XYZ file of C-alpha atoms in Angstrom:
686
model
C 6.615 -6.830 -20.678
C 9.996 -3.830 -19.493
C 8.663 -0.399 -17.290
C 10.790 2.907 -16.064
C 10.877 5.536 -13.019
C 11.932 8.644 -12.507
C 14.443 10.224 -11.111
C 14.324 14.331 -9.945
C 13.641 16.117 -13.619
C 17.547 17.523 -14.931
C 15.396 20.899 -16.511
C 11.205 20.867 -15.710
C 8.668 23.011 -14.973
C 9.554 24.933 -11.431
C 8.046 24.267 -7.844
C 7.319 26.472 -5.598
C 7.409 24.192 -2.103
C 4.042 25.493 -0.115
C 5.752 23.658 3.270
C 7.644 25.683 4.630
C 5.152 28.483 4.918
C 4.240 29.657 7.882
C 1.130 27.480 8.260
C -2.467 27.717 11.175
C -4.698 25.892 11.885
C -7.947 26.694 13.661
C -11.394 24.974 14.254
C -14.609 26.380 13.704
C -14.770 28.203 17.602
C -11.378 29.392 17.171
C -10.870 27.195 21.121
C -7.786 25.731 19.218
C -5.770 26.803 16.705
C -1.502 27.638 16.436
C 0.890 26.759 13.915
C 0.509 23.524 11.425
C 2.846 21.088 10.774
C 2.265 20.473 6.810
C 2.611 17.771 5.502
C 0.948 16.326 9.031
C -1.588 16.042 10.471
C -4.668 16.821 12.665
C -3.820 15.220 15.959
C -0.057 15.823 15.482
C -0.660 19.676 15.338
C -2.105 20.039 18.489
C -0.402 17.832 19.918
C 2.690 19.885 19.027
C 0.669 23.067 20.500
C 0.127 21.910 23.563
C -3.788 21.671 23.642
C -4.107 17.884 23.954
C -2.364 14.538 24.384
C -0.282 12.722 22.093
C -2.232 10.548 19.625
C -1.237 7.073 20.620
C -1.405 7.353 23.992
C -4.570 6.416 25.707
C -6.142 9.722 27.139
C -6.418 10.255 23.705
C -9.100 8.528 23.001
C -10.882 10.493 24.999
C -11.362 13.778 23.151
C -10.705 11.697 20.125
C -14.425 11.587 19.183
C -14.648 15.797 19.749
C -12.140 17.301 17.781
C -13.102 14.243 14.683
C -16.609 16.781 14.829
C -16.026 19.768 14.307
C -14.194 21.378 11.095
C -10.567 22.512 10.144
C -9.296 25.473 8.518
C -5.033 25.565 7.506
C -4.434 28.792 6.381
C -1.303 30.022 4.952
C 0.069 33.189 2.878
C 3.194 33.247 0.315
C 4.221 35.501 -2.554
C 5.082 33.563 -5.990
C 8.727 34.091 -6.931
C 9.495 35.716 -10.103
C 10.609 33.103 -11.764
C 7.562 31.414 -11.750
C 5.438 34.356 -12.316
C 6.657 34.479 -15.024
C 5.977 31.593 -16.228
C 2.278 31.204 -18.664
C 1.155 28.006 -16.029
C 0.366 27.813 -12.848
C -0.622 25.175 -11.210
C -1.853 24.500 -7.891
C -0.830 20.168 -7.073
C -2.423 19.215 -3.670
C -0.444 15.625 -3.233
C -3.296 14.285 -0.248
C -5.449 16.425 1.748
C -7.546 14.068 3.761
C -10.924 14.600 3.491
C -13.643 16.226 2.560
C -11.863 19.651 1.634
C -12.932 22.731 0.109
C -10.491 24.455 -1.387
C -10.022 28.445 -1.577
C -7.604 31.194 -2.694
C -7.843 34.763 -2.329
C -10.967 33.711 -1.292
C -12.013 32.460 -4.818
C -13.348 28.543 -4.270
C -11.006 26.229 -6.414
C -11.623 23.054 -5.253
C -13.364 20.767 -3.310
C -11.820 17.130 -2.738
C -13.150 13.993 -1.758
C -10.780 11.268 -1.847
C -7.174 11.062 0.303
C -6.070 8.505 -2.784
C -6.214 10.806 -4.971
C -3.608 13.843 -6.411
C -5.006 16.863 -6.727
C -4.201 20.059 -9.532
C -5.782 22.926 -9.879
C -5.427 25.719 -12.614
C -5.260 28.635 -10.822
C -4.084 31.906 -13.471
C -7.132 33.981 -12.590
C -6.248 33.829 -8.935
C -2.886 33.735 -7.996
C -0.678 37.349 -6.918
C 2.195 38.245 -7.544
C 2.293 38.900 -3.718
C 0.450 38.398 -0.504
C -1.104 35.379 -1.707
C -4.455 33.483 0.787
C -4.387 30.031 0.694
C -6.831 28.449 3.280
C -8.096 24.970 3.209
C -11.869 24.004 4.685
C -11.856 20.145 6.843
C -15.610 18.488 6.929
C -16.136 16.674 9.472
C -15.314 13.068 8.085
C -17.378 10.117 9.775
C -20.744 13.363 8.945
C -20.043 13.898 5.632
C -20.175 9.343 5.189
C -23.081 9.659 7.942
C -24.982 11.577 5.014
C -24.067 9.659 1.967
C -25.273 6.208 3.908
C -28.599 7.818 4.523
C -29.060 9.031 0.530
C -27.981 5.156 0.029
C -31.138 3.149 0.021
C -29.113 0.521 1.627
C -26.752 -0.448 3.799
C -23.693 -1.554 3.350
C -21.321 -4.117 5.052
C -18.206 -1.768 6.495
C -20.471 0.396 7.752
C -19.142 3.886 6.846
C -15.226 3.394 5.306
C -17.257 1.318 2.382
C -18.461 5.518 1.324
C -15.261 7.580 1.593
C -11.838 7.134 -0.635
C -9.890 6.612 2.356
C -7.854 4.268 4.151
C -10.708 2.099 5.879
C -7.991 1.209 8.674
C -8.110 4.924 9.644
C -12.061 3.670 10.116
C -10.061 1.418 13.333
C -9.566 -1.952 12.846
C -7.693 -5.305 14.417
C -4.920 -4.017 14.772
C -5.348 -0.285 14.879
C -7.678 2.295 16.336
C -9.456 4.561 14.642
C -7.422 7.547 13.371
C -10.074 9.697 11.156
C -8.589 13.631 11.761
C -7.870 15.268 9.147
C -5.438 17.808 7.363
C -2.909 18.625 5.003
C -0.891 15.211 4.355
C 0.898 15.442 1.565
C 2.702 18.737 -0.062
C 2.020 21.836 -1.388
C 2.858 22.893 -4.497
C 3.187 25.602 -6.853
C 4.277 24.766 -10.474
C 4.448 26.798 -13.236
C 5.373 25.727 -16.982
C 6.414 27.135 -20.370
C 4.067 26.665 -23.382
C 4.467 22.332 -23.311
C 5.660 19.913 -20.382
C 5.989 16.022 -19.937
C 3.120 15.054 -17.907
C 3.476 11.385 -18.085
C 6.402 8.864 -20.052
C 5.440 5.341 -19.647
C 8.545 2.467 -20.653
C 7.036 -0.737 -21.488
C 8.410 -3.719 -23.424
C 5.885 -5.728 -25.290
C 8.164 -7.936 -27.286
C 10.689 -9.847 -25.076
C 13.679 -12.514 -25.861
C 16.616 -13.312 -25.166
C 18.838 -11.427 -27.871
C 16.078 -8.588 -28.155
C 13.627 -6.293 -25.986
C 11.586 -4.151 -28.970
C 8.947 -1.449 -26.990
C 7.795 1.854 -27.157
C 8.235 5.036 -24.528
C 5.503 6.435 -24.670
C 4.974 10.912 -23.559
C 1.388 12.530 -22.719
C 2.259 15.844 -23.606
C 0.352 19.050 -22.284
C 0.434 21.816 -24.630
C -0.380 25.638 -23.834
C -1.504 25.448 -27.493
C -0.871 23.832 -31.359
C 3.090 23.749 -31.824
C 5.570 21.314 -33.602
C 7.680 19.045 -30.660
C 10.980 17.101 -30.422
C 11.140 14.144 -28.474
C 14.681 12.799 -28.295
C 15.986 10.288 -25.975
C 19.928 9.757 -24.564
C 21.609 6.759 -23.233
C 21.280 3.725 -22.271
C 17.983 3.573 -25.076
C 18.235 6.338 -28.297
C 15.571 7.458 -30.583
C 14.380 10.769 -32.212
C 10.961 11.684 -32.498
C 8.926 14.916 -34.236
C 4.913 15.186 -33.173
C 2.161 17.993 -34.502
C 0.942 19.120 -30.715
C -2.714 20.178 -29.928
C -3.505 22.523 -27.005
C -4.115 19.984 -24.197
C -2.842 16.693 -23.417
C -1.283 14.442 -26.388
C 0.534 10.947 -26.687
C 3.568 10.724 -28.396
C 5.468 7.211 -28.274
C 8.848 6.685 -29.618
C 9.412 2.542 -30.437
C 12.689 0.777 -28.208
C 15.258 -1.798 -28.820
C 16.937 -3.291 -26.403
C 19.652 -6.254 -28.235
C 20.676 -9.079 -25.546
C 18.800 -7.563 -22.300
C 19.988 -7.596 -19.074
C 16.660 -8.710 -17.487
C 15.933 -7.363 -13.933
C 15.636 -10.257 -11.806
C 13.830 -10.656 -8.547
C 16.006 -10.439 -5.028
C 17.302 -14.569 -4.651
C 17.479 -15.318 -9.191
C 19.520 -12.870 -10.222
C 20.010 -8.617 -10.009
C 17.740 -6.219 -10.882
C 19.194 -4.160 -13.701
C 17.790 -0.297 -14.765
C 18.774 1.226 -17.132
C 19.751 5.448 -17.373
C 18.345 6.858 -20.494
C 17.400 10.654 -21.165
C 13.567 11.940 -21.979
C 14.527 15.595 -23.572
C 11.514 17.759 -24.789
C 11.273 20.823 -27.792
C 8.884 23.080 -28.903
C 9.653 24.961 -32.429
C 13.224 23.706 -31.986
C 13.192 24.935 -28.662
C 14.370 22.643 -25.238
C 10.959 23.158 -22.715
C 12.863 20.035 -20.921
C 15.301 16.767 -19.455
C 14.242 14.662 -17.168
C 16.971 11.532 -16.493
C 15.341 8.218 -16.511
C 15.717 3.976 -15.486
C 13.967 1.501 -16.772
C 13.356 -2.694 -15.791
C 13.386 -4.971 -18.292
C 11.068 -8.000 -16.690
C 8.148 -10.140 -17.989
C 5.352 -11.030 -14.971
C 3.168 -13.644 -15.494
C 0.060 -15.148 -13.320
C -0.233 -18.329 -13.564
C -3.195 -20.347 -13.251
C -4.522 -23.834 -14.594
C -5.627 -26.484 -14.500
C -3.899 -29.423 -13.113
C -3.280 -32.813 -10.500
C -4.055 -31.260 -7.684
C -6.449 -28.411 -8.603
C -5.091 -25.394 -11.087
C -2.526 -23.800 -10.183
C -1.282 -19.814 -8.454
C 2.269 -18.560 -9.021
C 3.835 -16.303 -10.423
C 6.339 -16.785 -13.653
C 9.061 -14.614 -13.729
C 11.426 -14.012 -17.127
C 10.286 -16.984 -17.790
C 11.275 -18.240 -14.308
C 8.662 -20.519 -11.791
C 9.417 -17.956 -8.482
C 8.357 -18.593 -5.560
C 7.570 -16.021 -3.416
C 8.781 -14.987 -0.286
C 7.106 -12.057 1.890
C 5.150 -10.758 3.692
C 2.106 -7.716 3.602
C 2.387 -4.096 4.359
C 0.443 -2.119 5.996
C 0.087 1.980 5.890
C 3.804 2.826 8.466
C 1.786 5.595 10.663
C -1.523 6.037 11.586
C -1.586 9.699 10.736
C 0.933 9.604 7.378
C 0.273 6.191 5.814
C 2.184 6.962 3.040
C 5.786 6.955 4.802
C 8.930 9.000 4.403
C 11.839 7.457 2.301
C 13.967 6.867 5.159
C 11.599 5.005 7.220
C 10.577 2.398 4.132
C 14.738 2.691 3.417
C 15.477 0.829 6.351
C 12.501 -1.298 6.640
C 13.367 -2.586 2.828
C 16.337 -2.990 3.279
C 15.969 -5.140 5.921
C 13.643 -7.811 3.424
C 16.504 -7.770 0.591
C 18.370 -9.090 3.460
C 16.142 -11.401 5.478
C 15.854 -12.540 1.255
C 11.983 -11.675 0.426
C 10.700 -11.293 -2.715
C 6.982 -10.083 -2.789
C 5.438 -7.968 -0.282
C 1.884 -7.783 -0.894
C 0.188 -3.514 -0.736
C -2.637 -4.512 1.663
C -6.510 -2.627 0.212
C -6.930 -1.458 3.664
C -4.485 0.607 4.256
C -2.963 2.962 0.424
C -1.547 2.968 -3.354
C 2.673 2.312 -2.398
C 4.616 5.772 -2.354
C 6.457 6.607 -5.066
C 9.376 6.081 -2.824
C 8.486 2.228 -1.596
C 7.683 1.766 -5.009
C 11.658 2.701 -6.143
C 13.436 1.529 -3.839
C 11.451 -1.816 -4.035
C 13.157 -1.562 -8.178
C 16.645 -1.406 -6.810
C 16.479 -4.645 -4.681
C 14.561 -6.325 -6.192
C 11.765 -7.276 -4.402
C 8.157 -6.913 -5.950
C 5.614 -6.098 -5.657
C 1.364 -7.204 -5.741
C -0.695 -4.128 -5.071
C -3.899 -4.750 -4.208
C -6.599 -1.552 -5.437
C -7.627 0.039 -1.686
C -9.843 -2.019 -0.943
C -11.452 -3.855 1.662
C -13.230 -6.538 3.928
C -16.601 -4.511 2.372
C -18.907 -4.570 -0.387
C -18.853 -1.015 -2.528
C -21.827 1.587 -3.874
C -22.239 0.843 -7.600
C -23.512 4.663 -7.770
C -22.626 6.777 -11.219
C -21.037 9.866 -8.600
C -19.078 7.129 -6.614
C -17.920 4.839 -10.342
C -16.499 7.851 -11.365
C -14.301 9.320 -8.914
C -12.868 5.889 -8.489
C -12.514 5.331 -12.055
C -10.250 8.444 -11.444
C -8.344 7.750 -8.381
C -7.876 4.484 -9.707
C -6.341 5.875 -13.126
C -3.710 8.177 -11.941
C -2.784 5.505 -9.983
C -2.444 2.966 -12.844
C -0.401 5.330 -14.634
C 1.437 6.269 -11.618
C 3.430 3.145 -10.548
C 2.559 0.735 -14.281
C 6.601 2.489 -14.286
C 8.205 0.443 -11.946
C 9.263 -3.276 -13.068
C 8.528 -4.565 -9.857
C 4.758 -4.412 -9.268
C 3.845 -7.783 -10.256
C 0.151 -7.119 -9.183
C -3.243 -5.935 -8.998
C -5.947 -6.398 -6.808
C -8.940 -5.288 -6.985
C -9.972 -5.998 -2.779
C -9.144 -7.884 0.375
C -11.412 -10.383 1.583
C -14.437 -8.049 -0.257
C -15.742 -10.966 -2.204
C -14.228 -13.696 1.192
C -16.665 -12.067 3.556
C -19.907 -11.837 0.390
C -19.950 -15.460 -0.109
C -18.783 -16.565 3.814
C -19.552 -14.074 6.342
C -22.889 -13.329 6.931
C -23.525 -10.040 5.520
C -26.614 -10.555 3.936
C -28.554 -11.986 7.043
C -27.077 -9.705 9.482
C -27.843 -6.685 7.039
C -31.432 -8.370 6.678
C -30.318 -7.925 3.227
C -34.296 -8.890 0.837
C -32.747 -10.862 -2.329
C -33.329 -8.510 -4.506
C -31.279 -6.359 -2.280
C -28.199 -9.346 -2.364
C -29.100 -9.156 -6.162
C -28.085 -4.984 -6.299
C -25.233 -5.497 -4.320
C -23.283 -8.556 -5.558
C -24.712 -6.847 -9.172
C -22.374 -3.805 -8.085
C -18.862 -5.289 -6.875
C -19.598 -7.152 -10.755
C -19.733 -4.118 -12.092
C -16.920 -3.200 -10.755
C -14.036 -5.463 -9.351
C -15.222 -7.717 -12.460
C -16.304 -5.211 -14.676
C -14.767 -1.860 -15.029
C -11.424 -2.224 -13.033
C -9.444 -4.546 -14.690
C -10.426 -3.136 -17.727
C -8.946 0.044 -16.618
C -5.867 -1.698 -15.354
C -5.977 -3.372 -19.579
C -6.234 0.110 -20.549
C -3.174 1.535 -19.609
C -1.265 -1.023 -18.130
C -1.714 -3.427 -20.930
C 0.139 -7.234 -19.731
C -0.216 -7.221 -16.043
C -1.353 -9.388 -14.600
C -4.740 -8.976 -12.002
C -7.735 -10.802 -10.666
C -10.461 -9.433 -8.771
C -10.220 -9.605 -4.740
C -7.694 -11.972 -3.161
C -8.303 -14.326 -2.023
C -9.392 -15.987 -4.507
C -11.602 -18.739 -1.857
C -13.093 -18.338 1.621
C -10.729 -19.858 4.023
C -13.271 -22.705 5.765
C -13.598 -23.681 2.132
C -11.953 -26.963 0.430
C -11.065 -25.017 -2.626
C -9.172 -22.387 -0.588
C -6.106 -25.063 -0.224
C -6.497 -26.820 -3.924
C -6.551 -23.382 -6.168
C -5.774 -19.599 -6.148
C -4.430 -17.661 -3.718
C -5.293 -18.883 0.519
C -5.992 -16.293 4.091
C -6.013 -19.030 6.383
C -6.624 -17.822 9.794
C -7.519 -21.585 11.235
C -4.549 -21.016 13.401
C -6.197 -17.295 14.774
C -9.757 -17.066 13.884
C -10.511 -20.612 14.095
C -8.359 -21.668 17.308
C -6.057 -24.542 15.921
C -2.990 -25.227 17.292
C 0.313 -24.513 14.679
C 0.418 -27.882 14.142
C -2.852 -27.203 11.438
C -0.015 -25.490 8.654
C 1.620 -28.162 7.878
C -1.770 -29.815 6.631
C -3.475 -26.898 5.378
C -1.039 -25.599 2.630
C -2.974 -24.222 -0.416
C -1.274 -22.376 -3.449
C -0.622 -19.634 -1.983
C -0.456 -18.090 1.051
C -1.115 -14.720 0.808
C -2.328 -14.363 4.670
C -1.364 -15.714 7.764
C -0.059 -15.031 11.189
C -0.191 -14.450 15.033
C 0.325 -11.688 17.156
C 3.219 -10.895 19.616
C 3.882 -7.873 21.868
C 5.960 -5.460 20.926
C 9.629 -4.148 22.255
C 7.867 -2.196 25.648
C 10.589 0.470 24.238
C 8.727 0.646 21.302
C 5.776 1.404 24.553
C 7.528 3.051 26.910
C 7.001 7.092 25.337
C 3.434 6.708 24.585
C 2.665 4.981 28.797
C 2.198 7.462 31.389
C 4.280 5.789 33.944
C 4.045 3.443 36.213
C 1.336 1.682 34.238
C 3.421 0.328 31.430
C 5.003 -2.441 34.338
C 0.933 -3.468 34.492
C -0.228 -6.461 31.791
C -3.686 -5.255 33.257
C -3.088 -1.815 32.676
C -5.136 0.773 31.238
C -2.540 1.305 28.813
C -1.848 -2.129 27.707
C -5.549 -2.719 27.360
C -4.858 -0.840 24.677
C -2.469 -1.153 23.104
C -4.708 -4.860 21.225
C -8.145 -3.718 19.293
C -7.510 -7.291 18.333
C -11.723 -8.527 20.839
C -10.656 -11.158 22.156
C -6.046 -10.864 21.492
C -4.878 -11.486 24.459
C -7.344 -14.832 24.875
C -6.200 -16.290 21.711
C -2.844 -15.557 23.067
C -3.001 -17.166 26.068
C -4.635 -20.059 24.731
C -1.497 -20.726 22.969
C 0.301 -19.741 25.405
C -0.883 -22.221 27.523
C 0.127 -25.340 24.508
C 3.800 -24.043 23.505
C 5.279 -22.429 27.046
C 5.216 -21.706 30.595
C 3.395 -18.797 31.471
C 5.491 -16.732 34.145
C 3.549 -13.941 34.414
C 5.322 -10.867 34.507
C 4.900 -8.952 31.634
C 8.484 -8.462 31.170
C 8.820 -12.266 29.847
C 5.380 -12.666 28.939
C 5.865 -9.899 26.009
C 9.160 -11.845 25.269
C 7.472 -14.994 24.678
C 4.634 -13.804 22.879
C 7.377 -13.105 19.939
C 8.958 -16.408 20.131
C 4.992 -18.268 19.969
C 4.904 -15.565 16.533
C 8.560 -16.938 16.324
C 7.603 -20.697 16.353
C 3.912 -20.612 15.289
C 5.028 -18.458 11.585
C 7.705 -20.423 10.704
C 6.761 -23.287 10.783
C 3.581 -21.972 9.302
C 6.458 -21.394 6.040
C 8.508 -23.998 5.952
C 5.368 -26.197 5.180
C 4.778 -23.616 1.904
C 8.288 -23.601 1.237
C 8.644 -27.489 1.797
C 5.226 -28.112 -0.719
C 6.852 -26.746 -3.286
C 5.642 -27.051 -6.691
C 2.386 -27.074 -4.975
C 2.404 -24.684 -2.794
C 4.176 -21.103 -4.144
C 4.554 -18.108 -2.342
C 3.802 -17.761 1.156
C 2.960 -13.963 2.409
C 2.410 -14.285 5.996
C 0.684 -11.410 7.795
C 1.661 -8.565 8.674
C 5.640 -7.051 7.761
C 4.740 -3.626 9.961
C 2.584 -1.820 12.176
C 0.931 1.445 11.682
C 0.837 1.969 15.487
C 2.934 0.720 18.801
C 0.188 -1.657 19.649
C 0.249 -6.009 19.572
C 0.235 -6.630 15.945
C 0.611 -10.152 13.811
C 3.646 -7.805 12.793
C 7.569 -9.267 12.159
C 8.795 -5.079 12.919
C 7.264 -2.543 15.954
C 6.282 0.379 14.877
C 9.375 2.159 15.611
C 11.476 -0.467 13.248
C 12.518 -3.071 16.102
C 12.280 -6.482 14.810
C 11.259 -9.312 16.571
C 12.224 -13.097 16.795
C 10.291 -14.180 13.400
C 11.619 -11.128 11.440
C 15.521 -12.355 12.633
C 14.674 -15.621 12.367
C 13.636 -15.488 8.545
C 17.183 -15.099 7.449
C 17.122 -18.824 7.614
C 13.847 -19.831 6.584
C 13.919 -17.287 2.730
C 17.330 -18.523 3.076
C 17.762 -19.972 -0.766
C 18.189 -23.871 0.591
C 15.953 -24.164 3.822
C 16.127 -27.031 5.100
C 13.858 -28.288 7.712
C 12.274 -31.527 9.867
C 8.718 -32.652 9.345
C 6.895 -34.799 12.260
C 3.905 -36.721 11.511
C 2.674 -39.447 14.554
C 6.287 -41.341 15.346
C 8.304 -41.214 11.861
C 9.982 -37.674 10.618
C 10.961 -37.303 7.732
C 13.719 -35.181 6.585
C 13.063 -32.032 4.271
C 15.947 -30.387 1.543
C 14.520 -27.054 -0.104
C 16.673 -25.115 -2.567
C 14.079 -21.896 -3.777
C 17.049 -20.507 -5.533
C 18.330 -20.747 -10.144
C 20.919 -22.975 -9.212
C 21.317 -26.905 -8.405
C 23.377 -27.010 -5.617
C 24.646 -30.958 -4.932
C 26.049 -31.899 -1.256
C 26.113 -34.417 1.463
C 23.759 -34.457 4.607
C 24.662 -35.840 8.473
C 21.688 -36.327 10.230
C 22.177 -37.680 14.273
C 18.639 -38.465 16.705
C 19.455 -37.136 20.269
C 17.433 -38.123 23.245
C 17.659 -35.717 26.359
C 20.388 -36.963 27.717
C 22.080 -36.935 24.948
C 22.077 -40.752 23.576
């Protein structure tokens, strides 16, 4: 199946970005107030105005709860551009509201938002003025709204508050990041206007692909203000013309596509990530309204799960070729800006490509991938495994909740489906494993009736409605209900499905367990290490930083036994001098040793194992975590070692008892021949 990504429109609806308007913020008591940044976050606004410590300092923890308990208002005033005012249809577009917000335009409520994962588009012709408009956004405390949801539900759910709130789960606190609830206008605010009709969505897909011909269709969603005769034209790499009768509202128009002798979009290491360039133009009643420059990739991705001699396979076949997936799990790049910006992703993903990555998993405790992230993955040849943002919890099955989550899923499927790098939709992270292995039912004192109802709600969404929605809006794309397929303590986890192996961390096992616990596809495993001390210094109150037992350093560790787990493994492999700088350095050596041993074991086991995605690539704040690159994008030793581990040719030594073997692995596209010379030396050099 082939997909496309779009560039900035050459001629399109007019867009007046309101981010740079003079925004102000204040709480209900007016004790806190000042100038706000949009996009931004409450915590950064109060810090920038000198009203609070830095959000990532240890001192901020003391006032965070009081800020979260207040109602906050953001307001700006603006005049409408004269050119935009002349156009017929006018809409306010909100690219990120965190999270429960009432939006007022000139005193009239035009929106109630309750989902940070959604884009909101609001027609405002009735209330907009040519000059002196007032836009006001009132944010309600997230925890209070969530508690109201909880009280209205007949039983508690695993996960506590966050299953009821559609904002990133990790912002409620995770083992790599403290809770950061807050609120704010976290995405751009745009006034958009258009005349008569516009292209609201474009989807290019190829369903019949051979080496000699790819056949597909260009599907364009046209929103029309009234009936009319539309014409769509394609120029460039693809060509075609079609005419359509439009009705008022949304219309889907399709044009056939042909690509003789297609050039395939290939993952990093297997060829070029080829993208076709073309233009789509919309005319209505003979008048050109809009044109867009687009890019398309032709790529077939299949998730292969077939019974075999070992159990059941789990691997990706890309353009008819089995792929050994090499990469990591991605978390949001900032606790207060979970989508990040293009410069961040450009720097990070370019380094991933150099290191040999061909896949990244966008973890379900965060957000959907941003457009910048996906566009860069398209150009760099990095496949994307996208979890829907559900993690480590069970979720309500009420009509109200499902209605909202279906809107959210549909919007984001439509947005991301255009990218050739998108390889897989996954329903959730570890919800199925938690239900079967973590004792939730006992801890919450569920009756049999409770358990049956909660599990039925899970199946209704993740095994029924959500895969149906994926199939309807993104036909042919792979879907799996949950990651992992089985918990790491179950024998099935090593012979079928993907696996999150946490015996080395949660189970306290030594690194040598990795070669003994190789699954069909490793989608999570890892070990913690300190970041660079330079990354921590801007957020510390000196002289705290040099002290390994200071309040600041303790605040950097969010896992309940993180320091203990690191020390246990340090005592096995290194001598800890006690000096904090040397200790931090040794943790990075330790991480590289352990995770590297796991990666080697997975690659050595091809074709039994066909993927290794370690936890985790990056950080959401300056802390001690499993990341290979810290919050300030400083690589740890593990990341520097990945260029060797993820190189197509991996030469490694494996020892068991008193015997050893040299392993030669080739995950590249070409057959290679060579000669190997090996020497065995004693420590004295003999």
